[in-house]
CSV table of C-alpha atoms and ligand atoms in Angstrom, one decimal:
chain,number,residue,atom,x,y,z
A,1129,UNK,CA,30.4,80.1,12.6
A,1130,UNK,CA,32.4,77.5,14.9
A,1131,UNK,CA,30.4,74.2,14.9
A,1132,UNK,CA,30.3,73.0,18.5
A,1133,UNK,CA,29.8,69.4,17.8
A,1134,UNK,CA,31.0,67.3,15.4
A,1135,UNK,CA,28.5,64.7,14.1
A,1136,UNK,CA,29.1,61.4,12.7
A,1137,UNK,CA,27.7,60.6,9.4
A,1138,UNK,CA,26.4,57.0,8.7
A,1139,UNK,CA,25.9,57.0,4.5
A,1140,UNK,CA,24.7,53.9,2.9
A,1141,UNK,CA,25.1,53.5,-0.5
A,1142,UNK,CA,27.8,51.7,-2.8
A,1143,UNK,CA,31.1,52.6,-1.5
A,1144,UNK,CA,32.4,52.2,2.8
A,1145,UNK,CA,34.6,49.8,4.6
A,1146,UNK,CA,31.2,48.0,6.1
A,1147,UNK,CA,28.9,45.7,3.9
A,1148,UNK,CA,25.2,45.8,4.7
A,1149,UNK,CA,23.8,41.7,5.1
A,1150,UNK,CA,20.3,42.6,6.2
A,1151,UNK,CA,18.3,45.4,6.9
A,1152,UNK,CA,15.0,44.5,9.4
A,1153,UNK,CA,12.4,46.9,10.5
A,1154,UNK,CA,11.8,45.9,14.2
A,1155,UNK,CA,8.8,48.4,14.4
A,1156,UNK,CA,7.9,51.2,12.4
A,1157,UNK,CA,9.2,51.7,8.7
A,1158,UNK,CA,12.4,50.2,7.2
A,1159,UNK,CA,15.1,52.4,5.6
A,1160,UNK,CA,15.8,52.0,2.3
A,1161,UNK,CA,18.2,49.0,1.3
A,1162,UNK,CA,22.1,49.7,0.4
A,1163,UNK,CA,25.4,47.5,-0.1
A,1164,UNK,CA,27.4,49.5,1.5
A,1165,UNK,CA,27.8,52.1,4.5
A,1166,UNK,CA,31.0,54.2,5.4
A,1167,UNK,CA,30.9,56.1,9.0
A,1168,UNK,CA,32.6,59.4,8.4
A,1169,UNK,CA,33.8,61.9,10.7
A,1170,UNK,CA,34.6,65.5,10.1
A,1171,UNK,CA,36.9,66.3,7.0
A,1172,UNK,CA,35.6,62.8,5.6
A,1173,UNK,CA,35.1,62.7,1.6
A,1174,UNK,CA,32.3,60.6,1.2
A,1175,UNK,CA,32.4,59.2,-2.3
A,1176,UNK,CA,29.1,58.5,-4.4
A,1177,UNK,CA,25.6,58.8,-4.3
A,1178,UNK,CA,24.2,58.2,-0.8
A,1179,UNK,CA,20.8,55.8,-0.4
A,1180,UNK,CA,20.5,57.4,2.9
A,1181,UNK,CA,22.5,59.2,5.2
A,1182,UNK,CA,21.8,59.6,8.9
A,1183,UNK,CA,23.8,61.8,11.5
A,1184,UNK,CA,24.3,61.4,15.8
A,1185,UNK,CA,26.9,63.4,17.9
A,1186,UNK,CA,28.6,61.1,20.9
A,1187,UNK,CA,26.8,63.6,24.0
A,1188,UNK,CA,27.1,62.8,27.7
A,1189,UNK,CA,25.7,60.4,29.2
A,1190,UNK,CA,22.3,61.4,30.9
A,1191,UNK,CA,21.7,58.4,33.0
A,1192,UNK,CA,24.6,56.1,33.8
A,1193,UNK,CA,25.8,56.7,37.9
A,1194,UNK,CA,29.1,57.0,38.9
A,1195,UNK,CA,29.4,53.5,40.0
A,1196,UNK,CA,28.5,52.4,36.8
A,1197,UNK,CA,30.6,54.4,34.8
A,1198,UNK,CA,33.4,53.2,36.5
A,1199,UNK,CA,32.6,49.7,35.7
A,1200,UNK,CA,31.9,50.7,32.6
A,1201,UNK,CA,35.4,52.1,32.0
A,1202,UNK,CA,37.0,49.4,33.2
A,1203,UNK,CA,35.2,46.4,30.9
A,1204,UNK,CA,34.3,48.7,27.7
A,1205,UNK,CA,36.3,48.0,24.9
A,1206,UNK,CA,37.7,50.8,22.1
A,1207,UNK,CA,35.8,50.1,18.4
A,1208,UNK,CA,37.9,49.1,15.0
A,1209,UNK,CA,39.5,46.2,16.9
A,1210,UNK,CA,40.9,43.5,14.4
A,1211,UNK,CA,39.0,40.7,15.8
A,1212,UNK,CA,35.2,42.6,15.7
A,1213,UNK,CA,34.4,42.1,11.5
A,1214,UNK,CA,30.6,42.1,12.5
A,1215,UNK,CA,28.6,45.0,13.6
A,1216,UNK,CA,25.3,46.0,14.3
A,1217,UNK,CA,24.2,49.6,13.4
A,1218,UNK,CA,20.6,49.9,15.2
A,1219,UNK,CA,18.7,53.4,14.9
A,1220,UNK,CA,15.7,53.7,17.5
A,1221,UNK,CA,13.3,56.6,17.9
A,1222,UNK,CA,11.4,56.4,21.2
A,1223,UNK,CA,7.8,57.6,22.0
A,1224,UNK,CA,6.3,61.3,23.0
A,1225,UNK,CA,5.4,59.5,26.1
A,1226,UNK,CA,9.1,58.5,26.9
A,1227,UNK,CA,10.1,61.9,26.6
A,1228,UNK,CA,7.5,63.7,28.5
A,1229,UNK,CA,8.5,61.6,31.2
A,1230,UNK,CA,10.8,63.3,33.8
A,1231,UNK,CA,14.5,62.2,34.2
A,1232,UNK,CA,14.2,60.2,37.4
A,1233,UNK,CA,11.3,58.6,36.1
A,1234,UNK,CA,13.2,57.8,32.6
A,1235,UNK,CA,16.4,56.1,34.6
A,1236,UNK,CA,13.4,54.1,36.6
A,1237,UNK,CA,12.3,52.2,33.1
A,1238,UNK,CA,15.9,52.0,31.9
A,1239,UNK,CA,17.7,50.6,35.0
A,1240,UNK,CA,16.4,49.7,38.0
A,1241,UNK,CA,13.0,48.3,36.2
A,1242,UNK,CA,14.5,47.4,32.8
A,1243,UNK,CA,18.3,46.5,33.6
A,1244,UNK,CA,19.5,48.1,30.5
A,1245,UNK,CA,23.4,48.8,31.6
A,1246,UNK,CA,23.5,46.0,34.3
A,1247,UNK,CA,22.2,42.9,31.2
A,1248,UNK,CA,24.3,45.1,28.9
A,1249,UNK,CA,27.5,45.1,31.1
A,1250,UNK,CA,27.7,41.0,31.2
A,1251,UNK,CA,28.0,41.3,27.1
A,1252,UNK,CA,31.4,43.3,27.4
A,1253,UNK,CA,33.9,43.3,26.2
A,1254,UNK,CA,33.4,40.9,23.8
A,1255,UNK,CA,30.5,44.0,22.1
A,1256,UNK,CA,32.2,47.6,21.9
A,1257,UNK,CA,29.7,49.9,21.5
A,1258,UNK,CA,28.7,53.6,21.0
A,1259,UNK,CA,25.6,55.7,21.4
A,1260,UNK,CA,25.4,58.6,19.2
A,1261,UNK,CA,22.7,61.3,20.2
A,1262,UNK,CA,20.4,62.2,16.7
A,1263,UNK,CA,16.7,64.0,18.1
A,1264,UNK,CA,18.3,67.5,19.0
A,1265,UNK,CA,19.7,67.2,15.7
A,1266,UNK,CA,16.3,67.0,14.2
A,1267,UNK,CA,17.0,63.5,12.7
A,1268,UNK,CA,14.7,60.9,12.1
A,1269,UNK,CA,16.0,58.9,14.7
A,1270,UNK,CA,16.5,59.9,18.1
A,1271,UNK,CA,19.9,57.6,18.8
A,1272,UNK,CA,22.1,55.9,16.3
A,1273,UNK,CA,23.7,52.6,18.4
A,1274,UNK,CA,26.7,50.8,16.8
A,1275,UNK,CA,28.0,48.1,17.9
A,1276,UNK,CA,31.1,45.9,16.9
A,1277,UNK,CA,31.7,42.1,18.1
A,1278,UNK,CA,34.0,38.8,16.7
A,1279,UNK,CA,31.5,36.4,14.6
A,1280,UNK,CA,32.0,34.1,17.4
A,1281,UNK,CA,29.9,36.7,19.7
A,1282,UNK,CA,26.8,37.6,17.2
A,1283,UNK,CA,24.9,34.7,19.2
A,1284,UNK,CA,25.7,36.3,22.4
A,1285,UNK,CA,24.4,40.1,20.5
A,1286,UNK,CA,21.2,38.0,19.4
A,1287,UNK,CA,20.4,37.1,23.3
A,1288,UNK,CA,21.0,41.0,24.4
A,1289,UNK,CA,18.9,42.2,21.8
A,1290,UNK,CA,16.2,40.1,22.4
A,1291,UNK,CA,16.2,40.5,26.1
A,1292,UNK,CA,16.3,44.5,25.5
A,1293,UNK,CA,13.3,44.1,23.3
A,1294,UNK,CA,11.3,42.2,26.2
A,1295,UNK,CA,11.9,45.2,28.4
A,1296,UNK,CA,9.6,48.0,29.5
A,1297,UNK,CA,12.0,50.7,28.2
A,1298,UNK,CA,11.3,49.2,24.6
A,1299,UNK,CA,7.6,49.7,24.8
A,1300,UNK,CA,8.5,53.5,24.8
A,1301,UNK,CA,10.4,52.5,21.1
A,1302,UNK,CA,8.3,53.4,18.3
A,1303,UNK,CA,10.5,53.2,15.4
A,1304,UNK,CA,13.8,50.6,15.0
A,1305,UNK,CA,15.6,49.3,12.1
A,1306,UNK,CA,18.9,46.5,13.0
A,1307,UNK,CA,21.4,46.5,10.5
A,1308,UNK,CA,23.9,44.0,10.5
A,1309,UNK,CA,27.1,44.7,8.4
A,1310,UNK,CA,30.6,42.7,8.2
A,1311,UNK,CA,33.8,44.3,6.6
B,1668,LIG,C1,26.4,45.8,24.6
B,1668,LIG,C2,25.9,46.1,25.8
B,1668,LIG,C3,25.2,47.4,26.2
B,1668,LIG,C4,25.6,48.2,27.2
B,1668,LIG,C5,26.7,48.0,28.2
B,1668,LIG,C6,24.7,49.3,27.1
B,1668,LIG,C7,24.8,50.4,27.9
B,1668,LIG,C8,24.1,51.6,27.8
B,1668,LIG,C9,24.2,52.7,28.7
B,1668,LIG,C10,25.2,52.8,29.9
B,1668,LIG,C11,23.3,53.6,28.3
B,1668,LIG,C12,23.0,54.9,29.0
B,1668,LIG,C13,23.8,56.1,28.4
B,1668,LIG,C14,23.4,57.4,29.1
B,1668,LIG,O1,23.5,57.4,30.4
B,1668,LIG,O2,22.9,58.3,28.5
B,1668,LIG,C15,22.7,53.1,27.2
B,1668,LIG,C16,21.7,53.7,26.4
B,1668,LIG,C17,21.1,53.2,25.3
B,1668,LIG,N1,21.3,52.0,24.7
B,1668,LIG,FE1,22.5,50.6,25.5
B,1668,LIG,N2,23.9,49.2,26.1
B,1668,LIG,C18,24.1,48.0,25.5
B,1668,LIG,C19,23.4,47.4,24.4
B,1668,LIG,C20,22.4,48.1,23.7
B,1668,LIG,C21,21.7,47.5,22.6
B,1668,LIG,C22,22.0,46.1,22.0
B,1668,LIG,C23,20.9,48.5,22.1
B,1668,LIG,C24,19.9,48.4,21.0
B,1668,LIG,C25,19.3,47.3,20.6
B,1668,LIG,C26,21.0,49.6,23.0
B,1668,LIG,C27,20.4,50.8,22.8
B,1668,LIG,C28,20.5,51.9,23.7
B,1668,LIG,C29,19.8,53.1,23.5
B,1668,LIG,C30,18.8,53.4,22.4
B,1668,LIG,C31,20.2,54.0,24.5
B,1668,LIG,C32,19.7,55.4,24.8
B,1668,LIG,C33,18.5,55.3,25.7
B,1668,LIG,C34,18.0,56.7,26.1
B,1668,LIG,O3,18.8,57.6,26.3
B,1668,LIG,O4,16.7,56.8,26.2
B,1668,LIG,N3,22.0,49.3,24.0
B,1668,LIG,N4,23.1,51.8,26.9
């Protein structure tokens, strides 16, 4: 067997280039605490005993409009830039109810009512981000978001977040943990 996509691994434990500050359950139940986590691609020897180990494939995007992904493209910055030692690694799982909706109805709640890209857009580039895909992998989580930013930016993250957690897309999120790391 050929595997078609190539997951990303995110293993906590005692050994990776990130350190773990602080693990907080936003809603629903924490995941165990670590010092440590490495994100490992393909072909990646992950040394020691994991704590917990979680796994999201970069899809396509299922919302974003062509005017926006042009934006996008042209503000988004790559990840492992010198400057961004803090990131955040944020797995959410969203409700039954958010995904019984129907597509058009799901890009309603994230954009036009809660303003997910256009909010997110004025924080780049000073965050780089990436949205890894877990549920059709049978994960816990249904996305793993990561997110890398200069200490002189983690204010700016704290605003965004909160703002996103205000937002009628997030009363569809039933289960999120923020992890904050450094390296
Ligand atoms: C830094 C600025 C941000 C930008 C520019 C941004 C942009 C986007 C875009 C364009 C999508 C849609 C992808 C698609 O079409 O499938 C998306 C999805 C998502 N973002 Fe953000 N985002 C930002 C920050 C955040 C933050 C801080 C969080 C978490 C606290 C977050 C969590 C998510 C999640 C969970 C999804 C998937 C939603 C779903 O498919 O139901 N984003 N984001």
């Amino acid at each position: 067997l050929t595997a078609l996509l190539s997951p990303t691994w995110f293993v906590a434990g005692e050994t990776g280039s990130w350190r773990i500050l602080r693990v907080e359950a936003v809603k629903g139940d924490s995941l165990p605490a670590a010092r440590r986590l490495s994100v490992c691609g393909p072909g990646d020897d992950v040394a020691g005993a994991a704590r917990w180990s979680l796994q999201g494939v970069v899809g396509h995007a299922r919302y974003v409009q062509s005017q926006e992904k042009a934006a996008l493209g042209a503000v988004q910055p790559a990840l492992g830039r010198e400057s961004a030692t803090c990131a955040a690694f944020i797995p959410i799982r969203k409700s039954a109810a958010w995904w019984e909706l129907a597509q058009d109805e799901r890009r309603a709640i994230l954009e036009e009512r809660s303003h997910h890209i256009a909010e997110g857009m004025k924080y780049l580039p000073a965050i780089a981000r990436r949205l890894y895909q877990s549920r059709e992998l049978g994960e816990p989580f249904d996305f793993l978001t990561w997110f890398e930013f200069a200490p002189e930016h983690a204010d700016a993250f704290e605003q965004l977040t909160a703002l996103l957690r205000r937002s009628e897309e997030w009363a569809y999120v039933e289960r999120e943990v923020d992890i904050r790391l450094s390296r």
